[in-house]
Amino acid sequence: MYEIDATHDPKRKSWVESANAPDADFPIQNLPFGRFRPAGSSEAFRIGVAIGDQVLDLRAAGLIDTDDMNALMDATPAERQQLRKKISEGLTLQSAKQTTWQQALVPQSACEYTVPCRVGDYTDFYTGIHHATTVGKLFRPDNPLMPNYKWVPIGYHGRASSLVVSGTTVKRPNGQTKAADAQAPTLGPSQRLDYELELGYYISQGNAQGSPIDIENAEAHLFGVGMFNDWSARDLQAWEYQPLGPFLSKNFSSTVAPWIVTMEALAPFRAPFNRAEDDPQPLPYLDGKINRKQGQIDILLEVLIQTAKMRDAGDAPVRLTRGSALDAAYWTAAQLVAHHTVNGCNLQAGDLLGSGTLSGSTADSAGSLLELTAGGKNPIQLPNGEKRTFLQNGDTLILRGWCERDGVVRIGLGEAVGTVQG
Ligand code: MN
């Protein structure tokens, strides 16, 4: 579907010097899309592609004539690949475009961003099987994994209106909570505010209502992937989640990275989808040759924290989590698309599917504090002596992702950053 071509050539370098650094998130092989404007301005957001430490303004470069990201996402895969080819060639060292396109570059440090597209609908899944098992044990010790888990990609409909871009403050939510020994619940600020390390899958072309997307064609309906933090109030969640699932514990805010890394850019980092022999095999509508061959995406993931005290002391953020999406996801993005539409539900360009918390199988790869602290029982000790069970006001969370493989240029997904405020 998404083939490796000249745009992935590891020898290809850019005339944008910062893109050629070996640890750059945005080398010429990446070319992720976002919406930006000069920081502090009230101009309309424009569509840009990150290259090194710059943004290429696609309209100013004469590549598109719209500021509507959703229209761009609604293009066919062939049209999207054609645009990628043009951007890549124009940014290549010694391109004749250099003189004119230099005028269309803006330093990323001089920009502000917004949610990269208009997200009409947002669905959050639960594909992290280690997360589901560990959390299930906390809520239901005898019955951690529900009997449907290995058959159905579990999900719920989230809230698109409260999605925010990286850098936006996250206000601690109020809600109902009830202590186990209390007679009645009370209303107040969440005392168990948590993060969830997720990937967001963005939809490109949608489907007509009543017309499911076949799994073998599902990747054509994916535009790309971005870092995603599904902030979660665990005390609100524990009290409200039965019988209809998460509601106010999740929908107060979710943070996305400014950049969508395209499926084209991810082509060199695909991996087979396997299902252990003693697990149920996917039903036929969730199974297919292409998905078996390369349904998974090999993305490394990291979460860092910087408390207010660390920030005041000039201490760098410290790592809470490091893991891999490969180790974590029980279902692939294509399976989520096939499942979401099998009943005839229509997806639209710009829709966002959350992966669910991508916790690895090891303790240090858990993608939430709920898991890292065993439900708040075992506090984390930070290097400066501070302890954390759940998030305190002033804590900044930084979610990062990147892909690396031998013989391929490393690409990054950038960051989804948020600071908790009381
Ligand atoms: Mn989630």
Short mmCIF file of C-alpha atoms and ligand atoms in Angstrom, two decimals:
data_model
loop_
_atom_site.label_atom_id
_atom_site.label_comp_id
_atom_site.label_asym_id
_atom_site.label_seq_id
_atom_site.Cartn_x
_atom_site.Cartn_y
_atom_site.Cartn_z
CA MET A 1 0.00 0.00 0.00
CA TYR A 2 2.56 2.59 1.13
CA GLU A 3 5.73 1.64 -0.71
CA ILE A 4 9.30 2.60 0.08
CA ASP A 5 10.43 4.97 -2.69
CA ALA A 6 12.93 7.73 -3.45
CA THR A 7 11.42 9.95 -0.71
CA HIS A 8 12.78 7.45 1.86
CA ASP A 9 16.27 7.24 0.29
CA PRO A 10 18.71 7.48 3.25
CA LYS A 11 21.16 9.31 0.99
CA ARG A 12 18.70 12.12 0.28
CA LYS A 13 19.74 15.33 2.11
CA SER A 14 18.03 18.70 2.35
CA TRP A 15 19.25 22.23 1.72
CA VAL A 16 17.61 22.96 5.08
CA GLU A 17 20.76 22.18 7.05
CA SER A 18 19.07 21.37 10.40
CA ALA A 19 17.13 18.52 8.72
CA ASN A 20 20.37 16.60 8.14
CA ALA A 21 21.30 16.20 11.82
CA PRO A 22 21.32 12.47 12.69
CA ASP A 23 18.97 12.91 15.66
CA ALA A 24 16.53 15.28 13.91
CA ASP A 25 12.83 14.45 14.32
CA PHE A 26 12.06 16.00 10.95
CA PRO A 27 14.59 14.94 8.29
CA ILE A 28 13.59 15.12 4.62
CA GLN A 29 12.41 11.48 4.85
CA ASN A 30 9.66 12.49 7.34
CA LEU A 31 7.70 15.59 6.16
CA PRO A 32 4.84 15.62 8.73
CA PHE A 33 1.84 17.96 8.37
CA GLY A 34 0.57 20.54 10.86
CA ARG A 35 -1.20 23.90 11.11
CA PHE A 36 0.81 26.93 12.19
CA ARG A 37 0.93 30.73 12.30
CA PRO A 38 3.40 33.31 13.61
CA ALA A 39 3.44 33.06 17.44
CA GLY A 40 1.24 35.67 19.08
CA SER A 41 -0.54 36.62 15.86
CA SER A 42 -4.24 36.30 15.12
CA GLU A 43 -3.70 35.24 11.50
CA ALA A 44 -5.55 32.22 10.13
CA PHE A 45 -3.65 28.95 10.64
CA ARG A 46 -1.88 27.71 7.51
CA ILE A 47 -0.78 24.24 6.48
CA GLY A 48 2.90 23.51 6.97
CA VAL A 49 5.35 20.63 6.76
CA ALA A 50 8.11 20.34 9.37
CA ILE A 51 11.63 20.17 7.97
CA GLY A 52 14.52 20.26 10.46
CA ASP A 53 13.82 23.20 12.79
CA GLN A 54 11.74 25.01 10.14
CA VAL A 55 8.17 24.87 8.80
CA LEU A 56 7.58 24.96 5.05
CA ASP A 57 4.43 26.99 4.33
CA LEU A 58 2.83 24.83 1.62
CA ARG A 59 0.66 27.59 0.18
CA ALA A 60 3.55 30.10 0.08
CA ALA A 61 5.65 27.44 -1.68
CA GLY A 62 2.95 27.16 -4.35
CA LEU A 63 2.21 23.52 -3.52
CA ILE A 64 -1.44 23.89 -2.46
CA ASP A 65 -4.13 26.56 -2.69
CA THR A 66 -6.01 25.84 0.52
CA ASP A 67 -5.68 26.37 4.28
CA ASP A 68 -8.10 23.50 4.88
CA MET A 69 -6.16 20.52 6.22
CA ASN A 70 -9.24 18.29 6.08
CA ALA A 71 -9.56 18.91 2.34
CA LEU A 72 -5.93 17.90 1.93
CA MET A 73 -6.47 14.76 4.04
CA ASP A 74 -9.49 13.87 1.89
CA ALA A 75 -7.26 13.41 -1.18
CA THR A 76 -6.68 9.94 -2.67
CA PRO A 77 -3.53 8.06 -1.63
CA ALA A 78 -2.11 8.66 -5.14
CA GLU A 79 -2.64 12.43 -4.79
CA ARG A 80 -1.08 12.41 -1.32
CA GLN A 81 1.94 10.51 -2.59
CA GLN A 82 2.30 12.96 -5.47
CA LEU A 83 2.34 15.91 -3.04
CA ARG A 84 4.93 14.16 -0.83
CA LYS A 85 7.12 13.58 -3.89
CA LYS A 86 6.96 17.28 -4.85
CA ILE A 87 7.75 18.47 -1.32
CA SER A 88 10.64 16.02 -1.01
CA GLU A 89 12.17 16.92 -4.37
CA GLY A 90 11.88 20.66 -3.74
CA LEU A 91 13.59 20.36 -0.34
CA THR A 92 16.39 18.14 -1.68
CA LEU A 93 19.91 19.52 -1.77
CA GLN A 94 20.57 21.43 -5.02
CA SER A 95 16.90 21.66 -5.94
CA ALA A 96 16.04 24.59 -8.22
CA LYS A 97 13.22 25.40 -5.76
CA GLN A 98 15.63 26.45 -3.01
CA THR A 99 15.67 30.17 -3.85
CA THR A 100 11.89 30.58 -3.90
CA TRP A 101 11.07 28.10 -1.12
CA GLN A 102 13.52 29.77 1.26
CA GLN A 103 10.95 32.60 1.37
CA ALA A 104 8.29 30.04 2.46
CA LEU A 105 10.26 28.79 5.50
CA VAL A 106 9.40 29.89 9.03
CA PRO A 107 11.47 28.85 12.09
CA GLN A 108 9.45 26.47 14.28
CA SER A 109 10.50 28.51 17.32
CA ALA A 110 8.64 31.53 15.85
CA CYS A 111 5.39 29.58 15.31
CA GLU A 112 2.35 28.58 17.30
CA TYR A 113 0.23 25.59 16.37
CA THR A 114 -3.29 24.30 16.65
CA VAL A 115 -4.84 20.83 16.54
CA PRO A 116 -3.52 19.70 13.13
CA CYS A 117 -6.94 19.23 11.54
CA ARG A 118 -10.63 19.72 12.30
CA VAL A 119 -11.44 16.54 14.24
CA GLY A 120 -15.13 15.87 13.70
CA ASP A 121 -15.22 12.71 15.78
CA TYR A 122 -12.78 11.12 18.17
CA THR A 123 -12.88 7.48 19.28
CA ASP A 124 -10.56 6.04 21.90
CA PHE A 125 -9.66 2.37 21.73
CA TYR A 126 -8.04 0.04 24.27
CA THR A 127 -5.49 -1.86 22.19
CA GLY A 128 -2.76 -2.00 24.87
CA ILE A 129 -3.19 -5.52 26.22
CA HIS A 130 -0.65 -5.10 29.04
CA HIS A 131 -2.42 -1.90 30.08
CA ALA A 132 -5.82 -3.63 29.93
CA THR A 133 -4.54 -6.54 32.01
CA THR A 134 -2.78 -4.46 34.68
CA VAL A 135 -5.62 -1.96 35.01
CA GLY A 136 -8.18 -4.77 34.93
CA LYS A 137 -6.40 -6.36 37.91
CA LEU A 138 -6.67 -3.11 39.89
CA PHE A 139 -10.39 -2.72 39.20
CA ARG A 140 -11.31 -6.45 39.08
CA PRO A 141 -8.60 -8.65 40.64
CA ASP A 142 -10.35 -11.94 39.75
CA ASN A 143 -11.28 -11.01 36.21
CA PRO A 144 -8.68 -8.63 34.72
CA LEU A 145 -9.28 -9.15 31.00
CA MET A 146 -12.94 -9.13 30.01
CA PRO A 147 -14.03 -12.14 27.87
CA ASN A 148 -14.56 -9.91 24.80
CA TYR A 149 -11.07 -8.38 24.83
CA LYS A 150 -9.37 -10.84 22.47
CA TRP A 151 -12.28 -10.75 20.00
CA VAL A 152 -13.41 -7.12 19.81
CA PRO A 153 -11.22 -4.00 19.55
CA ILE A 154 -12.76 -2.28 22.60
CA GLY A 155 -13.47 1.43 22.25
CA TYR A 156 -15.72 4.31 23.27
CA HIS A 157 -16.70 7.57 21.64
CA GLY A 158 -14.64 10.43 23.05
CA ARG A 159 -15.08 14.17 22.83
CA ALA A 160 -13.53 16.12 19.93
CA SER A 161 -14.28 19.61 21.29
CA SER A 162 -11.78 19.33 24.15
CA LEU A 163 -8.80 18.16 22.08
CA VAL A 164 -5.93 20.63 22.50
CA VAL A 165 -2.55 21.04 20.85
CA SER A 166 0.74 20.43 22.62
CA GLY A 167 1.67 23.29 24.96
CA THR A 168 -1.88 23.96 26.12
CA THR A 169 -2.41 24.00 29.89
CA VAL A 170 -4.60 21.21 31.28
CA LYS A 171 -6.95 22.30 34.02
CA ARG A 172 -7.49 19.78 36.80
CA PRO A 173 -11.09 18.59 36.42
CA ASN A 174 -13.80 18.61 39.05
CA GLY A 175 -16.05 15.63 39.36
CA GLN A 176 -17.89 13.17 41.55
CA THR A 177 -15.75 10.76 43.48
CA LYS A 178 -16.65 8.27 46.17
CA ALA A 179 -14.21 6.72 48.61
CA ALA A 180 -14.81 2.99 49.15
CA ASP A 181 -15.84 3.56 52.78
CA ALA A 182 -17.95 6.69 52.11
CA GLN A 183 -21.74 6.64 52.21
CA ALA A 184 -22.12 9.11 49.35
CA PRO A 185 -19.97 10.73 46.67
CA THR A 186 -18.72 14.32 46.83
CA LEU A 187 -17.89 16.88 44.15
CA GLY A 188 -14.35 18.20 44.02
CA PRO A 189 -11.07 18.39 42.10
CA SER A 190 -9.71 15.02 40.94
CA GLN A 191 -7.03 13.73 43.32
CA ARG A 192 -5.90 10.98 40.96
CA LEU A 193 -5.09 12.80 37.72
CA ASP A 194 -3.09 10.66 35.29
CA TYR A 195 -1.71 10.64 31.75
CA GLU A 196 -2.14 7.96 29.07
CA LEU A 197 0.61 7.37 26.51
CA GLU A 198 -1.19 6.84 23.21
CA LEU A 199 -0.87 7.19 19.47
CA GLY A 200 -3.56 9.01 17.51
CA TYR A 201 -4.47 7.60 14.09
CA TYR A 202 -5.90 10.24 11.74
CA ILE A 203 -8.41 9.25 9.04
CA SER A 204 -7.95 10.38 5.44
CA GLN A 205 -10.82 9.56 3.06
CA GLY A 206 -13.94 8.41 4.89
CA ASN A 207 -16.64 5.93 3.93
CA ALA A 208 -20.30 6.34 3.05
CA GLN A 209 -22.70 5.48 5.86
CA GLY A 210 -23.72 1.84 5.46
CA SER A 211 -20.53 0.91 3.54
CA PRO A 212 -17.93 -0.76 5.78
CA ILE A 213 -14.21 -0.44 5.01
CA ASP A 214 -12.64 -3.80 4.20
CA ILE A 215 -9.52 -4.53 6.23
CA GLU A 216 -7.42 -5.03 3.10
CA ASN A 217 -8.33 -1.50 2.03
CA ALA A 218 -8.25 0.08 5.50
CA GLU A 219 -4.76 1.58 5.23
CA ALA A 220 -5.87 3.69 2.26
CA HIS A 221 -8.23 5.43 4.71
CA LEU A 222 -5.44 6.33 7.16
CA PHE A 223 -3.64 9.67 6.80
CA GLY A 224 -1.06 9.34 9.55
CA VAL A 225 -0.13 9.12 13.21
CA GLY A 226 0.51 11.64 16.00
CA MET A 227 1.44 11.55 19.69
CA PHE A 228 -1.59 11.62 21.93
CA ASN A 229 -2.11 12.07 25.70
CA ASP A 230 -5.51 10.98 26.95
CA TRP A 231 -5.48 12.73 30.37
CA SER A 232 -7.54 10.64 32.80
CA ALA A 233 -9.04 11.34 36.22
CA ARG A 234 -8.86 7.88 37.81
CA ASP A 235 -11.04 8.69 40.83
CA LEU A 236 -13.82 10.04 38.60
CA GLN A 237 -13.34 7.04 36.29
CA ALA A 238 -13.65 4.42 39.05
CA TRP A 239 -16.99 5.83 40.20
CA GLU A 240 -18.58 6.57 36.83
CA TYR A 241 -17.35 3.88 34.42
CA GLN A 242 -19.99 1.21 34.93
CA PRO A 243 -22.10 0.42 32.99
CA LEU A 244 -21.44 2.72 29.98
CA GLY A 245 -17.68 3.36 30.19
CA PRO A 246 -15.57 6.52 30.61
CA PHE A 247 -17.27 9.93 30.45
CA LEU A 248 -16.21 13.00 32.48
CA SER A 249 -13.01 11.25 33.63
CA LYS A 250 -11.68 11.57 30.08
CA ASN A 251 -13.45 14.30 28.13
CA PHE A 252 -12.11 17.42 29.91
CA SER A 253 -8.94 17.49 27.76
CA SER A 254 -6.72 15.37 25.50
CA THR A 255 -3.43 16.66 24.09
CA VAL A 256 -2.22 16.03 20.53
CA ALA A 257 1.19 16.77 19.00
CA PRO A 258 1.23 19.55 16.36
CA TRP A 259 2.42 17.10 13.70
CA ILE A 260 0.83 14.18 11.83
CA VAL A 261 3.47 11.79 10.52
CA THR A 262 2.01 10.36 7.33
CA MET A 263 1.51 6.68 6.54
CA GLU A 264 3.89 7.25 3.60
CA ALA A 265 6.67 8.39 5.95
CA LEU A 266 6.07 5.34 8.17
CA ALA A 267 6.45 2.84 5.29
CA PRO A 268 9.99 1.74 6.27
CA PHE A 269 8.90 1.10 9.88
CA ARG A 270 6.12 -1.44 9.40
CA ALA A 271 6.06 -4.86 11.06
CA PRO A 272 3.97 -8.02 10.84
CA PHE A 273 0.81 -8.49 12.85
CA ASN A 274 0.94 -11.79 14.71
CA ARG A 275 -1.57 -13.48 16.95
CA ALA A 276 -0.27 -16.11 19.38
CA GLU A 277 -1.51 -19.61 18.50
CA ASP A 278 -3.24 -20.09 21.84
CA ASP A 279 -5.14 -16.80 21.44
CA PRO A 280 -8.34 -16.59 19.38
CA GLN A 281 -7.52 -15.73 15.78
CA PRO A 282 -9.23 -12.55 14.52
CA LEU A 283 -12.62 -12.98 12.86
CA PRO A 284 -12.29 -12.81 9.05
CA TYR A 285 -13.33 -9.13 8.84
CA LEU A 286 -10.39 -8.30 11.15
CA ASP A 287 -7.89 -10.50 9.33
CA GLY A 288 -6.10 -10.08 6.01
CA LYS A 289 -2.85 -10.73 4.18
CA ILE A 290 -1.67 -7.10 4.13
CA ASN A 291 -2.49 -6.67 7.80
CA ARG A 292 -0.64 -9.91 8.68
CA LYS A 293 2.37 -8.86 6.62
CA GLN A 294 2.81 -5.28 7.86
CA GLY A 295 -0.13 -4.14 9.96
CA GLN A 296 1.95 -3.02 12.94
CA ILE A 297 4.01 0.18 13.17
CA ASP A 298 7.37 0.09 14.94
CA ILE A 299 7.27 3.30 17.00
CA LEU A 300 9.34 3.84 20.15
CA LEU A 301 7.63 5.80 22.89
CA GLU A 302 8.75 7.83 25.86
CA VAL A 303 7.16 9.88 28.65
CA LEU A 304 9.04 12.48 30.71
CA ILE A 305 7.97 14.57 33.69
CA GLN A 306 9.17 17.95 34.94
CA THR A 307 7.62 19.12 38.20
CA ALA A 308 7.30 22.81 39.09
CA LYS A 309 10.11 22.37 41.64
CA MET A 310 12.37 20.82 38.97
CA ARG A 311 11.54 23.65 36.57
CA ASP A 312 12.36 26.30 39.19
CA ALA A 313 15.67 24.56 39.95
CA GLY A 314 16.53 24.28 36.25
CA ASP A 315 16.43 20.46 36.38
CA ALA A 316 15.83 18.70 33.06
CA PRO A 317 12.73 16.49 32.69
CA VAL A 318 13.20 12.87 33.79
CA ARG A 319 11.88 9.78 32.07
CA LEU A 320 8.90 7.91 33.50
CA THR A 321 8.33 5.43 30.68
CA ARG A 322 10.08 3.99 27.68
CA GLY A 323 8.51 1.38 25.45
CA SER A 324 7.47 0.32 21.99
CA ALA A 325 4.11 0.34 20.25
CA LEU A 326 5.00 -3.06 18.76
CA ASP A 327 5.24 -4.64 22.19
CA ALA A 328 1.97 -3.08 23.31
CA ALA A 329 -0.77 -3.04 20.67
CA TYR A 330 -3.05 -6.09 20.43
CA TRP A 331 -4.89 -4.63 17.41
CA THR A 332 -3.53 -2.72 14.39
CA ALA A 333 -4.78 0.63 13.05
CA ALA A 334 -6.29 -1.19 10.03
CA GLN A 335 -8.23 -3.48 12.37
CA LEU A 336 -9.58 -0.44 14.23
CA VAL A 337 -10.79 1.10 10.95
CA ALA A 338 -12.39 -2.19 9.80
CA HIS A 339 -14.05 -2.72 13.17
CA HIS A 340 -15.26 0.88 13.53
CA THR A 341 -17.04 0.72 10.17
CA VAL A 342 -18.23 -2.92 10.08
CA ASN A 343 -21.69 -1.86 11.31
CA GLY A 344 -21.92 0.85 8.64
CA CYS A 345 -20.67 3.71 10.81
CA ASN A 346 -19.15 6.41 8.60
CA LEU A 347 -15.70 7.84 9.30
CA GLN A 348 -14.75 11.24 7.90
CA ALA A 349 -11.48 12.90 6.93
CA GLY A 350 -9.83 14.25 10.08
CA ASP A 351 -11.45 11.78 12.49
CA LEU A 352 -9.12 10.66 15.25
CA LEU A 353 -8.78 7.12 16.63
CA GLY A 354 -6.82 6.82 19.89
CA SER A 355 -4.82 3.61 20.24
CA GLY A 356 -5.42 3.24 23.96
CA THR A 357 -2.58 3.30 26.48
CA LEU A 358 0.44 1.61 24.93
CA SER A 359 2.09 -0.07 27.90
CA GLY A 360 4.80 -2.60 27.21
CA SER A 361 5.19 -5.92 29.00
CA THR A 362 7.84 -4.61 31.43
CA ALA A 363 7.33 -2.41 34.50
CA ASP A 364 9.35 0.52 33.09
CA SER A 365 7.28 0.61 29.90
CA ALA A 366 3.92 1.21 31.58
CA GLY A 367 2.10 4.07 29.88
CA SER A 368 0.26 5.58 32.87
CA LEU A 369 0.84 6.41 36.55
CA LEU A 370 -2.03 4.09 37.44
CA GLU A 371 0.22 1.23 36.34
CA LEU A 372 3.60 2.68 37.37
CA THR A 373 2.41 3.22 40.96
CA ALA A 374 0.11 0.16 41.22
CA GLY A 375 -2.99 2.29 41.60
CA GLY A 376 -1.23 4.87 43.79
CA LYS A 377 0.15 2.31 46.27
CA ASN A 378 3.84 2.58 45.29
CA PRO A 379 4.90 6.23 44.80
CA ILE A 380 7.56 7.06 42.23
CA GLN A 381 10.69 8.65 43.65
CA LEU A 382 12.05 11.49 41.50
CA PRO A 383 15.78 12.36 41.49
CA ASN A 384 15.21 15.60 43.46
CA GLY A 385 13.49 13.70 46.29
CA GLU A 386 9.92 14.47 45.24
CA LYS A 387 7.43 11.61 45.09
CA ARG A 388 4.49 11.09 42.81
CA THR A 389 1.53 8.79 42.87
CA PHE A 390 -0.67 10.91 40.60
CA LEU A 391 -0.04 14.31 38.96
CA GLN A 392 0.35 17.49 41.00
CA ASN A 393 -0.39 21.02 39.81
CA GLY A 394 2.60 22.39 37.93
CA ASP A 395 3.68 18.99 36.59
CA THR A 396 4.60 19.01 32.90
CA LEU A 397 4.24 15.77 30.92
CA ILE A 398 6.16 15.28 27.68
CA LEU A 399 5.17 12.41 25.36
CA ARG A 400 7.59 11.57 22.54
CA GLY A 401 7.71 9.01 19.77
CA TRP A 402 10.18 8.11 17.05
CA CYS A 403 11.09 5.35 14.59
CA GLU A 404 14.54 3.95 13.92
CA ARG A 405 15.83 1.00 11.92
CA ASP A 406 19.16 -0.02 10.45
CA GLY A 407 19.71 1.43 7.00
CA VAL A 408 16.81 3.89 7.36
CA VAL A 409 16.86 7.54 8.44
CA ARG A 410 15.32 8.01 11.91
CA ILE A 411 12.09 10.02 11.98
CA GLY A 412 10.29 11.55 14.98
CA LEU A 413 6.67 12.25 15.82
CA GLY A 414 7.54 15.34 17.85
CA GLU A 415 6.04 15.96 21.27
CA ALA A 416 2.69 16.21 23.02
CA VAL A 417 3.35 18.42 26.05
CA GLY A 418 0.94 19.60 28.74
CA THR A 419 1.21 21.22 32.18
CA VAL A 420 -1.37 20.59 34.88
CA GLN A 421 -2.95 23.65 36.47
CA GLY A 422 -5.17 23.78 39.55
MN MN B 1 -7.27 6.30 26.64
#
